[in-house]
Short mmCIF file of C-alpha atoms and ligand atoms in Angstrom, two decimals:
data_model
loop_
_atom_site.label_atom_id
_atom_site.label_comp_id
_atom_site.label_asym_id
_atom_site.label_seq_id
_atom_site.Cartn_x
_atom_site.Cartn_y
_atom_site.Cartn_z
CA ARG A 8 -8.72 13.55 3.40
CA ASP A 9 -11.49 14.98 3.01
CA ASN A 10 -13.77 11.64 0.81
CA LEU A 11 -14.89 8.23 1.44
CA ALA A 12 -15.46 5.47 -1.54
CA VAL A 13 -18.37 3.06 -0.35
CA TRP A 14 -16.54 0.24 -0.81
CA GLU A 15 -13.93 1.74 1.24
CA LEU A 16 -17.04 2.73 3.63
CA ALA A 17 -18.48 -0.80 4.09
CA GLU A 18 -15.04 -2.15 4.75
CA MET A 19 -14.78 0.48 7.85
CA LEU A 20 -18.37 -0.12 9.32
CA VAL A 21 -17.97 -3.76 8.49
CA ALA A 22 -20.97 -3.46 6.85
CA SER A 23 -21.97 -4.43 3.39
CA GLU A 24 -22.12 -2.20 -0.05
CA THR A 25 -25.14 -3.12 -0.42
CA GLU A 26 -26.30 -1.59 2.79
CA ILE A 27 -25.01 1.42 2.57
CA ILE A 28 -26.18 2.11 -1.02
CA LYS A 29 -29.51 1.39 0.24
CA ASN A 30 -28.69 3.94 2.58
CA LEU A 31 -27.58 6.64 0.78
CA PHE A 32 -30.07 6.04 -1.86
CA PHE A 33 -32.92 7.16 0.79
CA LYS A 34 -31.23 9.94 1.18
CA GLY A 35 -31.88 11.19 -2.03
CA ILE A 36 -28.30 9.66 -3.35
CA ALA A 37 -27.85 7.36 -6.18
CA ALA A 38 -24.25 5.38 -5.74
CA ASN A 39 -22.31 2.78 -7.08
CA ILE A 40 -19.70 1.30 -4.69
CA THR A 41 -17.09 3.04 -6.50
CA GLN A 42 -18.77 6.29 -5.76
CA THR A 43 -16.97 9.09 -3.01
CA LEU A 44 -18.73 10.39 -0.23
CA ASP A 45 -17.65 14.08 1.45
CA MET A 46 -16.57 13.42 4.96
CA GLU A 47 -19.94 14.35 6.31
CA THR A 48 -21.99 12.87 4.16
CA ALA A 49 -20.65 9.31 5.35
CA ARG A 50 -20.57 10.59 9.09
CA LEU A 51 -24.60 10.27 8.83
CA VAL A 52 -24.54 6.92 6.66
CA ALA A 53 -22.08 5.58 9.66
CA GLU A 54 -24.64 6.78 12.25
CA ASP A 55 -28.06 5.93 11.01
CA LEU A 56 -26.08 2.17 10.11
CA GLY A 57 -25.02 2.44 14.68
CA VAL A 58 -21.70 3.62 14.23
CA GLU A 59 -20.74 7.11 15.81
CA VAL A 60 -17.62 8.65 13.86
CA GLU A 61 -14.84 10.89 14.97
CA ILE A 62 -13.61 12.91 11.86
CA PRO A 63 -10.31 13.15 12.21
CA GLU A 64 -8.57 16.77 11.73
CA LYS A 65 -6.77 17.30 8.57
CA LYS A 66 -2.47 16.92 8.87
CA SER A 67 -0.42 18.25 7.12
CA GLY A 68 2.94 17.87 5.29
CA ALA A 69 5.33 15.22 7.31
CA GLU A 70 2.41 14.85 9.35
CA LYS A 71 0.20 13.36 7.48
CA THR A 72 2.73 10.17 7.85
CA GLU A 73 0.82 8.89 10.90
CA MET A 74 3.88 6.99 11.70
CA LEU A 75 5.65 10.31 12.54
CA ASP A 76 5.64 11.41 16.47
CA ASN A 77 6.16 14.57 17.56
CA GLU A 78 9.96 14.41 18.32
CA ASP A 79 10.65 12.60 14.96
CA LEU A 80 10.05 16.08 13.92
CA GLU A 81 13.13 17.34 14.42
CA ASN A 82 15.11 14.99 13.04
CA LEU A 83 13.45 13.91 9.59
CA GLN A 84 15.61 12.45 6.54
CA SER A 85 14.23 11.95 3.20
CA ARG A 86 13.12 8.29 2.09
CA PRO A 87 12.49 6.81 -0.12
CA PRO A 88 9.08 6.06 -1.78
CA VAL A 89 6.96 3.65 -2.04
CA VAL A 90 5.70 2.71 -5.17
CA THR A 91 2.98 -0.02 -5.51
CA ILE A 92 2.09 -1.56 -9.09
CA MET A 93 -2.12 -1.45 -10.07
CA GLY A 94 -4.02 -2.09 -13.35
CA HIS A 95 -6.11 -4.40 -15.30
CA VAL A 96 -4.68 -8.20 -15.53
CA ASP A 97 -3.10 -8.80 -18.23
CA HIS A 98 -1.32 -5.71 -18.85
CA GLY A 99 1.28 -6.36 -17.78
CA LYS A 100 1.91 -5.56 -13.94
CA THR A 101 4.12 -9.23 -13.59
CA SER A 102 5.87 -8.76 -17.08
CA LEU A 103 6.63 -4.50 -15.95
CA LEU A 104 7.95 -5.35 -12.05
CA ASP A 105 10.45 -7.96 -13.56
CA SER A 106 11.29 -5.99 -16.40
CA ILE A 107 12.38 -3.49 -13.57
CA ARG A 108 13.75 -5.72 -11.42
CA GLN A 109 15.34 -8.03 -13.89
CA THR A 110 17.20 -4.65 -15.84
CA LYS A 111 17.37 -3.32 -11.87
CA VAL A 112 18.43 -5.43 -9.48
CA ALA A 113 19.23 -8.77 -10.90
CA GLU A 114 22.28 -6.99 -12.69
CA GLY A 115 25.57 -8.37 -11.08
CA GLU A 116 24.45 -10.44 -8.34
CA ALA A 117 25.79 -13.92 -8.68
CA GLY A 118 23.74 -16.69 -9.68
CA GLY A 119 21.28 -13.34 -10.53
CA ILE A 120 18.44 -15.23 -7.59
CA THR A 121 16.17 -13.27 -6.00
CA GLN A 122 14.42 -14.09 -3.43
CA HIS A 123 10.41 -12.83 -3.30
CA THR A 124 10.34 -11.32 -0.60
CA GLY A 125 6.73 -8.69 -1.14
CA ALA A 126 9.17 -6.08 -1.75
CA TYR A 127 12.57 -4.93 -3.79
CA HIS A 128 14.19 -1.70 -4.04
CA VAL A 129 15.81 -0.24 -7.53
CA ASP A 130 18.05 2.36 -7.68
CA VAL A 131 17.62 5.15 -10.07
CA GLU A 132 19.88 7.61 -11.72
CA HIS A 133 17.83 10.98 -11.38
CA GLU A 134 19.60 14.76 -12.21
CA GLY A 135 22.40 12.54 -11.80
CA GLU A 136 21.93 11.30 -8.31
CA THR A 137 21.41 7.62 -7.56
CA LYS A 138 18.02 7.56 -5.84
CA GLN A 139 16.10 4.10 -4.28
CA VAL A 140 12.58 3.41 -5.76
CA VAL A 141 10.65 0.84 -3.59
CA PHE A 142 8.13 -1.59 -4.98
CA LEU A 143 5.71 -3.61 -3.49
CA ASP A 144 4.98 -6.79 -4.82
CA THR A 145 2.19 -6.83 -4.11
CA PRO A 146 -0.29 -9.10 -6.01
CA GLY A 147 -2.35 -6.26 -7.87
CA HIS A 148 -4.29 -4.49 -6.67
CA GLU A 149 -5.94 -6.84 -3.37
CA ALA A 150 -3.49 -6.92 -0.83
CA PHE A 151 -3.31 -2.99 -1.40
CA THR A 152 -7.22 -3.04 -1.00
CA ALA A 153 -6.51 -5.31 2.57
CA MET A 154 -4.18 -3.22 4.22
CA ARG A 155 -6.44 -0.29 3.24
CA ALA A 156 -9.12 -1.56 4.65
CA ARG A 157 -7.44 -2.13 7.42
CA GLY A 158 -5.98 1.48 7.74
CA ALA A 159 -2.39 1.07 6.48
CA LYS A 160 -0.69 2.85 4.89
CA VAL A 161 1.80 1.69 2.40
CA THR A 162 1.94 3.15 -0.34
CA ASP A 163 2.72 6.43 -1.33
CA ILE A 164 2.20 6.44 -5.16
CA ALA A 165 0.73 4.66 -7.17
CA VAL A 166 2.18 3.19 -11.07
CA LEU A 167 -1.39 2.37 -13.36
CA VAL A 168 -0.22 0.38 -15.75
CA VAL A 169 -2.66 0.31 -18.60
CA ALA A 170 -2.13 -1.47 -21.73
CA ALA A 171 -1.60 0.16 -25.00
CA ASP A 172 -3.36 -1.75 -27.16
CA ASP A 173 -6.61 -2.37 -24.83
CA GLY A 174 -6.66 0.65 -23.28
CA VAL A 175 -8.83 1.34 -18.99
CA GLN A 176 -11.12 -1.58 -18.38
CA PRO A 177 -13.71 -2.37 -15.27
CA GLN A 178 -9.77 -3.15 -13.04
CA THR A 179 -8.24 -0.26 -14.12
CA GLN A 180 -11.33 2.10 -13.25
CA GLU A 181 -11.28 0.59 -9.70
CA ALA A 182 -7.21 1.10 -9.50
CA ILE A 183 -7.64 4.77 -10.02
CA SER A 184 -10.91 5.11 -7.76
CA HIS A 185 -8.50 2.93 -4.82
CA ALA A 186 -5.41 5.71 -5.27
CA LYS A 187 -7.55 9.16 -5.80
CA ALA A 188 -9.48 7.44 -1.85
CA ALA A 189 -6.69 7.42 -0.58
CA GLY A 190 -5.22 10.11 -1.71
CA VAL A 191 -1.58 8.60 -3.87
CA PRO A 192 -0.59 10.30 -6.76
CA ILE A 193 -0.48 8.42 -9.54
CA VAL A 194 1.69 7.74 -12.56
CA VAL A 195 0.46 6.29 -15.64
CA ALA A 196 2.56 3.17 -16.92
CA ILE A 197 1.05 2.98 -20.84
CA ASN A 198 2.48 -0.59 -21.13
CA LYS A 199 2.79 -2.27 -24.35
CA ILE A 200 3.87 0.19 -27.41
CA ASP A 201 5.64 -2.13 -29.03
CA LYS A 202 2.90 -4.46 -30.08
CA GLU A 203 0.56 -3.63 -33.32
CA GLY A 204 -2.21 -1.82 -32.85
CA SER A 205 -1.38 0.09 -29.79
CA ASN A 206 -2.40 3.44 -29.51
CA PRO A 207 -1.03 5.32 -25.86
CA ASP A 208 -2.54 8.53 -27.30
CA ARG A 209 -6.48 6.86 -27.05
CA VAL A 210 -5.23 5.26 -23.53
CA LYS A 211 -4.17 8.68 -22.78
CA GLN A 212 -7.66 10.39 -24.47
CA GLU A 213 -9.53 7.27 -22.01
CA LEU A 214 -8.29 7.70 -19.55
CA THR A 215 -8.76 12.03 -19.18
CA GLU A 216 -12.44 10.66 -19.59
CA HIS A 217 -11.48 9.41 -16.16
CA GLY A 218 -9.72 12.01 -14.87
CA LEU A 219 -6.28 11.34 -15.07
CA VAL A 220 -5.26 14.24 -17.44
CA PRO A 221 -2.06 13.81 -19.19
CA GLU A 222 0.57 16.84 -18.53
CA GLU A 223 1.55 17.04 -22.43
CA TRP A 224 -1.95 18.03 -22.35
CA GLY A 225 -2.25 20.87 -19.43
CA GLY A 226 -3.11 17.60 -16.35
CA GLU A 227 -0.94 16.77 -13.62
CA THR A 228 -0.88 12.72 -14.32
CA PRO A 229 2.65 11.90 -15.52
CA MET A 230 2.04 9.14 -18.67
CA VAL A 231 4.70 6.99 -19.89
CA GLY A 232 4.46 4.66 -22.77
CA VAL A 233 6.54 2.02 -22.02
CA SER A 234 6.84 -1.91 -22.86
CA ALA A 235 8.16 -4.52 -20.32
CA ILE A 236 8.98 -6.59 -23.31
CA THR A 237 11.42 -4.43 -24.79
CA GLY A 238 12.18 -2.29 -22.07
CA GLU A 239 12.19 0.61 -23.81
CA ASN A 240 11.82 3.41 -21.43
CA LEU A 241 11.76 1.83 -17.65
CA ASP A 242 14.41 4.47 -17.23
CA GLU A 243 11.47 7.09 -18.12
CA LEU A 244 9.01 5.55 -16.11
CA LEU A 245 11.65 5.55 -13.27
CA GLU A 246 12.70 8.70 -13.15
CA MET A 247 9.35 9.84 -13.56
CA ILE A 248 8.79 8.33 -9.81
CA SER A 249 11.84 9.71 -8.22
CA LEU A 250 10.43 13.26 -9.59
CA VAL A 251 7.40 12.73 -8.40
CA ALA A 252 8.02 11.20 -4.77
CA GLU A 253 11.00 14.29 -4.85
CA LEU A 254 7.45 16.42 -4.62
CA GLU A 255 6.01 14.82 -2.12
CA GLU A 256 9.10 15.36 0.07
CA LEU A 257 8.91 11.89 1.92
CA SER A 258 10.78 11.61 5.22
CA ALA A 259 10.71 10.11 8.56
CA ASN A 260 13.40 9.83 11.60
CA PRO A 261 15.57 7.13 11.04
CA ASP A 262 17.31 7.61 15.22
CA ARG A 263 14.24 5.59 16.59
CA LEU A 264 13.10 2.52 16.68
CA ALA A 265 11.33 1.26 14.37
CA ARG A 266 7.85 0.88 14.02
CA GLY A 267 5.10 0.49 9.97
CA THR A 268 3.50 -2.61 8.69
CA VAL A 269 3.31 -6.22 7.35
CA ILE A 270 2.95 -6.13 4.48
CA GLU A 271 3.19 -10.75 4.15
CA ALA A 272 3.58 -13.29 6.70
CA ASN A 273 3.74 -17.15 6.35
CA LEU A 274 4.34 -20.07 8.46
CA ASP A 275 7.09 -21.82 7.27
CA ARG A 276 7.98 -24.72 7.64
CA ALA A 277 11.40 -25.16 7.95
CA ARG A 278 11.44 -21.41 9.85
CA GLY A 279 8.65 -21.32 11.42
CA PRO A 280 6.84 -17.40 11.18
CA VAL A 281 8.14 -15.43 8.58
CA ALA A 282 7.20 -12.32 7.70
CA THR A 283 8.34 -9.13 5.54
CA LEU A 284 7.59 -5.74 6.82
CA LEU A 285 7.66 -2.82 5.61
CA VAL A 286 10.35 -0.24 7.92
CA GLN A 287 8.01 3.35 7.53
CA ASN A 288 9.94 5.11 10.42
CA GLY A 289 12.79 4.36 12.74
CA THR A 290 15.79 2.13 12.31
CA LEU A 291 15.00 -2.20 12.80
CA ARG A 292 17.56 -3.75 13.84
CA LEU A 293 18.76 -7.64 14.34
CA GLY A 294 18.06 -8.53 17.40
CA ASP A 295 15.56 -5.39 18.37
CA VAL A 296 12.01 -7.31 20.60
CA ILE A 297 8.73 -6.52 18.32
CA VAL A 298 5.02 -6.32 18.31
CA ALA A 299 3.65 -6.71 15.32
CA GLY A 300 -0.43 -7.04 15.34
CA PRO A 301 -0.87 -9.45 18.32
CA CYS A 302 2.22 -11.03 17.81
CA PHE A 303 5.79 -10.91 19.99
CA GLY A 304 8.79 -11.87 18.53
CA LYS A 305 12.60 -10.95 18.42
CA ILE A 306 14.54 -10.37 15.68
CA ARG A 307 16.72 -13.71 14.97
CA ALA A 308 17.70 -12.83 11.09
CA MET A 309 16.70 -10.04 8.57
CA ILE A 310 17.10 -10.96 5.17
CA ASP A 311 16.80 -8.03 2.28
CA ASP A 312 15.53 -8.74 -1.24
CA ARG A 313 18.13 -10.33 -2.54
CA GLY A 314 18.13 -12.91 -0.15
CA GLN A 315 21.40 -11.43 1.70
CA ARG A 316 20.93 -11.12 5.03
CA VAL A 317 21.30 -7.17 6.65
CA GLU A 318 21.85 -6.16 10.22
CA ALA A 319 19.81 -2.69 9.46
CA ALA A 320 16.51 -1.58 7.95
CA SER A 321 15.44 1.81 7.25
CA PRO A 322 12.79 3.71 6.52
CA SER A 323 11.15 2.84 3.62
CA PHE A 324 12.95 -0.57 3.01
CA ALA A 325 11.79 -3.88 3.41
CA VAL A 326 12.80 -6.87 4.98
CA GLU A 327 11.92 -10.56 5.53
CA ILE A 328 12.22 -11.43 9.59
CA LEU A 329 12.57 -14.70 11.72
CA GLY A 330 11.89 -14.80 14.61
CA LEU A 331 7.85 -14.17 15.41
CA SER A 332 6.11 -16.59 17.94
CA GLU A 333 3.29 -16.12 15.42
CA VAL A 334 2.05 -15.50 12.30
CA PRO A 335 0.54 -11.26 12.02
CA SER A 336 -1.59 -10.47 8.85
CA ALA A 337 -1.09 -8.49 6.76
CA GLY A 338 -1.88 -4.58 6.97
CA ASP A 339 -0.61 -5.18 11.21
CA GLU A 340 1.14 -2.69 11.85
CA PHE A 341 4.60 -3.34 14.10
CA ASP A 342 6.55 -1.53 16.61
CA VAL A 343 9.91 -1.66 18.39
CA TYR A 344 10.17 -1.66 21.99
CA ALA A 345 12.78 -1.15 24.87
CA ASP A 346 11.48 -3.69 27.45
CA GLU A 347 10.73 -6.75 26.52
CA ARG A 348 8.31 -7.12 29.41
CA GLN A 349 6.58 -4.50 28.06
CA ALA A 350 6.58 -5.45 24.26
CA ARG A 351 5.02 -9.25 25.76
CA ALA A 352 2.45 -7.70 27.54
CA ILE A 353 1.02 -5.44 25.13
CA ALA A 354 0.94 -9.06 22.38
CA GLU A 355 -1.00 -10.46 24.95
CA GLU A 356 -3.60 -8.15 25.70
CA ARG A 357 -3.63 -7.22 22.28
CA SER A 358 -4.99 -10.77 21.16
CA GLU A 359 -6.79 -10.59 23.82
CA GLN A 360 -8.84 -8.18 22.81
CA MET A 361 -8.93 -9.54 19.14
CA ARG A 362 -10.25 -12.60 21.16
CA THR A 363 -13.44 -11.02 22.53
CA SER A 364 -13.86 -9.04 19.38
CA ARG A 365 -14.32 -11.88 17.16
CA LEU A 366 -16.89 -13.37 19.49
CA GLN A 367 -18.84 -10.28 19.54
CA ARG A 368 -18.55 -10.05 15.66
CA ALA A 369 -19.86 -13.54 16.04
CA ALA A 370 -22.54 -12.92 18.22
CA ASN A 371 -23.76 -9.49 15.98
CA SER A 372 -23.69 -11.36 13.45
CA ARG A 373 -26.09 -13.79 14.43
CA ARG A 374 -28.46 -11.80 15.72
CA VAL A 375 -28.51 -10.19 12.57
CA THR A 376 -29.34 -13.34 10.64
CA LEU A 377 -32.19 -14.17 13.75
CA SER A 378 -34.12 -10.72 12.83
CA GLY A 379 -33.97 -11.98 9.38
CA VAL A 380 -31.99 -8.26 7.91
CA SER A 381 -30.37 -9.41 5.28
P1 GDP B 21 -0.51 -8.83 -15.09
O1 GDP B 21 -1.82 -9.68 -15.18
O2 GDP B 21 -0.49 -7.31 -16.08
O3 GDP B 21 0.53 -8.75 -14.43
O4 GDP B 21 0.18 -8.85 -16.75
P2 GDP B 21 1.08 -10.01 -17.43
O5 GDP B 21 2.38 -9.01 -16.85
O6 GDP B 21 1.12 -11.32 -16.38
O7 GDP B 21 1.38 -9.78 -18.54
C1 GDP B 21 0.27 -10.09 -19.30
C2 GDP B 21 0.40 -10.67 -21.04
O8 GDP B 21 1.02 -9.33 -21.60
C3 GDP B 21 1.78 -11.31 -20.53
O9 GDP B 21 1.73 -12.38 -22.06
C4 GDP B 21 2.81 -10.94 -21.06
O10 GDP B 21 4.82 -11.33 -21.60
C5 GDP B 21 2.35 -9.44 -22.29
N1 GDP B 21 3.09 -8.38 -21.64
C6 GDP B 21 3.74 -8.02 -20.91
N2 GDP B 21 4.10 -6.37 -21.18
C7 GDP B 21 3.60 -6.33 -22.47
C8 GDP B 21 4.45 -5.61 -23.31
O11 GDP B 21 5.28 -4.03 -22.94
N3 GDP B 21 4.89 -6.06 -25.33
C9 GDP B 21 4.60 -6.85 -25.09
N4 GDP B 21 4.36 -7.45 -26.69
N5 GDP B 21 3.17 -7.69 -24.52
C10 GDP B 21 3.44 -7.72 -22.99
MG1 MG B 22 0.18 -9.83 -12.65
#
């Protein structure tokens, strides 16, 4: 990536956005929180705030998935895209997700009980082949933002939902700048086309003003008019997602110990710590020894998005797991280890480090308050 939004820089530096905007102002740059900065400017600001910055070399192709090592490159297989749905409140994110889930996931299921696991996968027919798409069921973009702030990259494609009767709104713009900052391709779902007064063309016009030009107008952003209520064009939307995924050439090495990201975690009274893990490389198996953030665990049970117990999860799939000793945070990375003692030692060391840095942060914030800097 070659730029960074002000809000992202603030999160990375654990600084306030105001502080950064003020610093930019003294550099002669008028900025708001969604303004993007080139890496050099970001570095200068960071250094003014007392943080030394290293700009990593640009990676290309498969390597950009930071979860891949060199030895994986010889054993890459394509993996399904992981999709996040974003957009303004009430534009239909939940309805769209439900509608896709109902038509695609619940089909033919006994009782049609769908488990909430934070992610689920659907089958998409595309050019005579069945492909899979994994949707992250995160609440709006909060989780997305929180995870990205912690450096986790879990989304391959963002579906931006814009209501055809309401057009581009503040959270639409926010979603656009988040996706752009993350370098994630956007597919626009212009929703509620069944509604009277809906005007998809006006929405396209507005999106164009925000840098998203529809393909049919010579731009690069696929836009599909849909209705979450009637189900119109949902297949087309899914196909579009598959198509974009294909161009991204997403891949991973299924023949290794798994690694990935925690996308949800909580403490269940009956079951203990429960976490949803998104496998981003390798294959996760029952009985695996893992470290998730600072937490150690041995996978006792794995449950997929249909509530079924499974024994393995391959790249891009998300499963709920039991067997962690503590509750990790969303955005924590996890790794499987062959050696249980090593895994325990790593988890121990990390929680020690976290304790130390928490104390340090507390001490720093006190210093700031005492010196009267606001
Ligand atoms: P979210 O806040 O983005 O998750 O939006 P919701 O999915 O909760 O939808 C907000 C409202 O819009 C609800 O009352 C939905 O029933 C309605 N809605 C969502 N999609 C459509 C659609 O395609 N057509 C119509 N007519 N209403 C919709
Ligand atoms: Mg919702």
